[in-house]
Coordinates of C-alpha atoms in Angstrom, one line a residue:
M1 CA 28.1 -11.8 -1.8
E2 CA 26.6 -8.3 -1.3
Y3 CA 23.9 -7.5 -4.7
L4 CA 23.5 -4.1 -5.5
I5 CA 20.4 -2.5 -6.9
S6 CA 20.4 0.9 -8.9
G7 CA 18.1 3.6 -8.8
Q8 CA 16.3 2.8 -12.3
L9 CA 16.0 -0.7 -11.4
L10 CA 14.2 0.2 -8.1
Y11 CA 12.6 2.8 -9.9
H12 CA 10.7 0.1 -12.4
A13 CA 10.6 -2.4 -10.1
I14 CA 8.3 -0.3 -8.4
L15 CA 6.2 0.8 -11.1
H16 CA 6.0 -2.6 -12.4
G17 CA 4.1 -3.6 -9.1
A18 CA 2.2 -0.9 -9.1
E19 CA 0.7 -1.4 -12.9
Q20 CA 0.3 -5.3 -11.6
T21 CA -1.8 -4.0 -8.4
R22 CA -4.1 -1.7 -10.7
E23 CA -4.8 -4.3 -13.1
S24 CA -6.0 -6.6 -10.4
R25 CA -9.0 -3.9 -9.4
G26 CA -11.7 -6.0 -11.0
E27 CA -10.5 -9.0 -8.7
L28 CA -10.1 -6.9 -5.7
N29 CA -13.1 -5.2 -5.7
R30 CA -15.1 -8.8 -6.1
I31 CA -13.6 -10.0 -2.4
N32 CA -13.5 -6.5 -0.5
V33 CA -15.3 -7.0 2.6
F34 CA -12.7 -5.8 5.4
P35 CA -12.4 -3.5 7.2
V36 CA -16.4 -2.8 5.5
V37 CA -17.9 -5.0 2.6
D38 CA -17.9 -1.8 0.5
N39 CA -16.1 -3.4 -2.8
D40 CA -14.0 -1.0 -4.0
T41 CA -10.0 -1.6 -2.7
G42 CA -9.5 -2.4 -6.1
N43 CA -10.7 1.0 -7.5
N44 CA -9.1 2.1 -4.7
L45 CA -5.6 0.4 -4.8
A46 CA -5.9 1.4 -9.3
H47 CA -6.1 4.5 -8.4
T48 CA -3.4 5.2 -5.8
M49 CA -1.8 3.3 -8.4
Q50 CA -1.8 5.2 -11.7
H51 CA -0.8 8.5 -10.1
I52 CA 2.3 7.0 -9.2
L53 CA 2.1 6.0 -12.6
T54 CA 1.3 8.8 -14.1
N55 CA 3.2 11.5 -12.2
A56 CA 6.7 9.7 -10.5
A57 CA 9.7 10.4 -11.9
L58 CA 12.7 8.9 -12.3
L59 CA 15.8 11.2 -11.1
D60 CA 19.5 10.8 -10.8
N61 CA 19.3 8.7 -7.7
V62 CA 17.4 6.5 -5.0
R63 CA 16.4 9.2 -2.4
P64 CA 14.7 11.4 -4.5
T65 CA 13.2 8.8 -7.1
L66 CA 11.7 7.2 -3.3
L67 CA 10.0 10.9 -2.5
E68 CA 8.5 11.2 -6.2
I69 CA 6.9 7.9 -5.8
S70 CA 6.1 8.4 -1.8
R71 CA 4.2 12.2 -2.5
S72 CA 2.8 10.5 -5.9
A73 CA 1.6 8.2 -4.1
L74 CA -0.2 10.2 -0.9
I75 CA -1.3 12.6 -3.5
G76 CA -3.0 10.1 -5.3
A77 CA -4.7 8.1 -2.5
R78 CA -7.6 6.3 -1.7
G79 CA -9.1 4.5 0.8
N80 CA -7.5 2.5 3.8
S81 CA -6.0 0.7 1.2
G82 CA -4.5 3.2 -0.5
A83 CA -3.7 5.5 2.7
I84 CA -1.3 2.1 4.2
F85 CA 0.4 1.5 0.6
S86 CA 1.4 5.6 0.7
Q87 CA 2.6 5.1 4.0
Y88 CA 4.6 2.2 2.9
L89 CA 6.2 3.5 0.0
Y90 CA 6.9 6.8 2.2
G91 CA 8.7 4.5 4.6
L92 CA 11.3 3.1 2.6
Y93 CA 12.2 6.4 1.3
E94 CA 12.2 7.5 4.8
N95 CA 16.0 6.4 4.9
S96 CA 16.8 5.8 1.6
P97 CA 20.3 6.9 0.3
E98 CA 21.2 10.2 -1.9
K99 CA 23.4 7.6 -4.0
P100 CA 22.9 6.5 -7.7
E101 CA 22.1 2.6 -6.3
I102 CA 22.3 0.5 -3.0
T103 CA 22.5 -2.6 -1.2
L104 CA 20.1 -5.8 -0.6
S105 CA 21.2 -5.0 2.8
E106 CA 20.1 -1.4 3.2
L107 CA 16.7 -2.8 0.7
S108 CA 15.9 -4.9 3.4
Q109 CA 16.7 -2.5 6.0
Y110 CA 13.8 -0.1 4.3
F111 CA 11.2 -3.1 4.0
H112 CA 11.1 -3.1 7.2
M113 CA 10.6 0.5 7.6
A114 CA 8.1 0.9 5.4
Y115 CA 6.1 -1.7 7.1
S116 CA 7.1 -0.1 10.6
R117 CA 5.5 3.0 9.1
A118 CA 2.4 1.5 7.4
Y119 CA 1.7 -0.3 10.7
E120 CA 2.1 2.8 13.0
A121 CA -0.4 4.6 10.5
L122 CA -3.1 2.8 11.6
E123 CA -5.1 3.1 14.6
T124 CA -6.0 -0.5 15.3
P125 CA -3.7 -2.4 12.7
V126 CA -5.5 -6.2 12.3
E127 CA -3.9 -9.3 11.5
G128 CA -4.6 -11.5 8.5
T129 CA -4.4 -8.4 6.1
I130 CA -2.7 -5.9 3.8
I131 CA 0.0 -5.5 7.1
T132 CA 0.7 -8.6 7.7
L133 CA 2.3 -9.4 4.1
M134 CA 4.1 -6.1 4.3
R135 CA 5.9 -7.8 7.8
T136 CA 6.2 -11.6 6.4
W137 CA 7.9 -8.8 3.0
A138 CA 10.4 -7.4 5.6
T139 CA 11.2 -10.4 7.7
S140 CA 11.4 -12.7 4.6
V141 CA 13.9 -10.8 2.9
A142 CA 16.0 -9.9 6.2
E143 CA 16.1 -13.7 6.6
L144 CA 16.8 -14.2 2.7
K145 CA 19.6 -11.5 2.0
D146 CA 22.7 -13.5 3.4
R147 CA 22.6 -16.6 1.8
E148 CA 24.4 -18.0 -1.0
A149 CA 22.2 -17.7 -3.5
T150 CA 20.7 -15.7 -6.5
L151 CA 18.9 -12.7 -6.3
R152 CA 16.5 -14.6 -8.1
D153 CA 16.2 -17.2 -5.5
I154 CA 16.2 -15.1 -2.4
F155 CA 13.1 -12.6 -4.0
E156 CA 11.1 -15.9 -5.2
E157 CA 11.6 -17.4 -1.9
A158 CA 11.1 -14.1 -0.1
L159 CA 7.3 -14.0 -2.1
R160 CA 6.5 -18.0 -1.9
R161 CA 6.6 -16.9 2.0
V162 CA 4.6 -14.0 1.2
M163 CA 2.0 -16.3 -0.5
L164 CA 1.8 -18.8 2.2
S165 CA 1.0 -15.7 4.7
L166 CA -1.3 -14.3 2.0
K167 CA -3.4 -17.8 2.0
D168 CA -3.2 -17.7 6.0
T169 CA -5.3 -14.6 6.1
T170 CA -8.6 -17.0 5.3
N171 CA -8.1 -18.8 8.2
T172 CA -7.2 -15.3 10.7
L173 CA -9.9 -13.4 9.8
Q174 CA -13.5 -15.1 10.5
V175 CA -15.4 -12.7 8.0
L176 CA -12.8 -14.6 5.1
K177 CA -13.2 -17.8 6.2
E178 CA -16.5 -17.6 5.9
L179 CA -16.6 -16.4 2.8
H180 CA -13.5 -19.0 1.7
I181 CA -11.5 -15.5 0.2
V182 CA -8.1 -14.0 0.9
D183 CA -7.9 -10.4 2.2
A184 CA -8.5 -7.5 -0.9
G185 CA -5.6 -5.4 0.5
A186 CA -3.8 -7.9 1.2
L187 CA -4.0 -9.5 -2.5
G188 CA -3.6 -5.8 -3.8
F189 CA 0.6 -5.8 -1.7
Y190 CA 0.7 -9.3 -3.1
K191 CA 0.1 -8.8 -6.5
F192 CA 2.5 -5.6 -5.9
I193 CA 5.5 -7.7 -4.5
E194 CA 4.9 -10.0 -7.2
G195 CA 5.4 -7.9 -10.2
F196 CA 8.4 -5.9 -8.3
V197 CA 10.2 -9.6 -7.7
R198 CA 9.5 -9.7 -11.4
V199 CA 11.6 -6.4 -12.6
I200 CA 13.9 -6.3 -9.5
T201 CA 15.5 -10.2 -10.6
G202 CA 15.4 -9.2 -14.6
Q203 CA 12.7 -11.9 -15.7
I204 CA 11.1 -9.1 -17.4
Q205 CA 12.1 -5.9 -18.4
Y206 CA 9.8 -2.7 -18.2
V207 CA 7.8 -0.8 -20.1
K208 CA 5.0 1.2 -19.2
K209 CA 1.8 1.0 -20.5
T210 CA -0.3 4.1 -21.2
A211 CA -3.9 3.3 -19.5
M212 CA -6.0 1.5 -16.9
T213 CA -7.4 -2.1 -18.6
E214 CA -11.0 -2.3 -18.7
V215 CA -12.7 -4.5 -15.8
S216 CA -14.6 -7.4 -17.6
K217 CA -18.0 -7.9 -16.9
A218 CA -17.3 -11.4 -15.6
E219 CA -14.9 -10.2 -13.3
M220 CA -17.4 -7.5 -11.5
S221 CA -20.3 -9.8 -12.0
D222 CA -20.2 -10.8 -8.3
V223 CA -18.6 -7.2 -7.0
H224 CA -21.8 -7.1 -4.7
A225 CA -22.6 -9.7 -4.2
L226 CA -21.3 -10.5 -0.9
G227 CA -22.1 -7.1 0.4
K228 CA -25.2 -6.6 -0.2
N229 CA -26.0 -7.9 3.3
A230 CA -23.9 -5.6 5.0
S231 CA -24.9 -2.4 7.6
F232 CA -22.7 0.2 7.8
P233 CA -22.5 2.1 11.4
F234 CA -20.9 5.1 10.1
R235 CA -21.9 6.1 6.9
Y236 CA -19.2 8.6 4.8
C237 CA -16.1 7.6 4.2
T238 CA -14.3 10.8 4.4
E239 CA -10.8 11.7 3.2
V240 CA -8.9 14.9 3.4
L241 CA -5.8 15.8 2.2
L242 CA -3.6 18.9 3.6
E243 CA -0.1 20.7 4.2
I244 CA 0.2 20.2 7.6
D245 CA 3.0 20.8 10.0
S246 CA 4.4 17.1 11.2
R247 CA 3.8 18.8 15.2
Q248 CA 0.2 19.0 14.5
T249 CA -0.7 15.4 12.7
E250 CA -0.8 14.0 16.3
A251 CA -3.0 16.6 18.1
L252 CA -5.3 16.0 14.8
K253 CA -5.4 12.4 15.1
S254 CA -6.4 12.6 18.9
E255 CA -9.2 15.2 17.6
L256 CA -10.6 12.9 15.5
K257 CA -10.5 9.4 16.4
P258 CA -14.0 9.6 18.4
L259 CA -15.9 11.0 15.0
G260 CA -15.9 7.4 13.1
D261 CA -13.6 4.2 13.0
C262 CA -11.1 3.0 10.3
L263 CA -9.3 6.4 11.1
L264 CA -5.6 6.1 9.0
M265 CA -3.8 9.3 9.1
S266 CA -0.6 9.1 6.2
A267 CA 2.2 11.8 6.0
S268 CA 5.3 12.2 3.7
E269 CA 7.0 15.4 4.3
N270 CA 5.0 18.6 5.0
L271 CA 1.4 16.8 3.9
A272 CA -0.8 14.6 5.4
R273 CA -4.2 12.5 4.5
V274 CA -6.9 11.5 6.5
H275 CA -8.6 8.7 6.1
L276 CA -11.7 8.0 8.6
H277 CA -15.5 6.2 8.2
T278 CA -17.4 8.8 10.0
N279 CA -21.1 10.0 10.1
E280 CA -20.3 14.1 10.4
P281 CA -17.5 14.3 7.4
W282 CA -18.0 18.1 8.3
V283 CA -16.6 18.1 11.3
V284 CA -13.5 16.0 10.2
I285 CA -13.2 18.5 7.7
R286 CA -13.3 21.4 10.4
A287 CA -10.7 19.9 12.5
S288 CA -8.2 19.4 9.9
A289 CA -8.6 23.5 8.4
A290 CA -8.1 24.4 12.1
R291 CA -4.8 22.1 12.0
G292 CA -3.7 22.8 8.5
T293 CA -4.4 23.7 5.0
I294 CA -6.8 21.4 2.9

């Protein structure tokens, strides 16, 4: 049986996933130790998701709706995890059709494209992080989509596999193993998919919330504990949003690579966002301005 998913249902599922991620920001901040111990993954993802929730409109069919979501994510993206997420959502949009509903098989293909886009945006992809869970989700849905099972059973099993992949991040990265925690970005993606599944399978009806829940003192009490002895070879987390011809993005990426680490360039149509840890943010800004309009 081939399941059909409407653009409206897909939109509501993504927005609920965004809300679930946003509401987890305290927990994500607390366990953020990779790629640097700066305890801001929760804040960065919350900002990214809030921009989607505030600005992405539901339009007539799947493609323009997904474009709304991906552009909102790119414009609102913060930090490494936010940039990766924005590129994931752009990949979800990229080959989507101009029609009001899609099949589960089509959606499975878009999940794979989303993972590929996010992976390609990373200068040095690292396993045991958000990118691993994105791949696990895509491959799991692809393997399960043709089973004689309900849509709920298919997505619940895929979600279970993603949870196993999340738990395994503790054993993949040494810093996580030493602290007995999972990767923060990976947990953020799990929260997103968990919320997505609840709506796409009809377990709950999506009701938009108006504001972020405040992070409690208990959640934030040890936010800085894990990073108190951290050292930072590059002092500035630098972000640039610019209008740029897509033919210029690779050249700009090559120019920026020697200036720091954690380089990530996410793009959507004629927009691009640069994320780089550097000691020379002014050089990053100057190079970006030479290739596009900030």
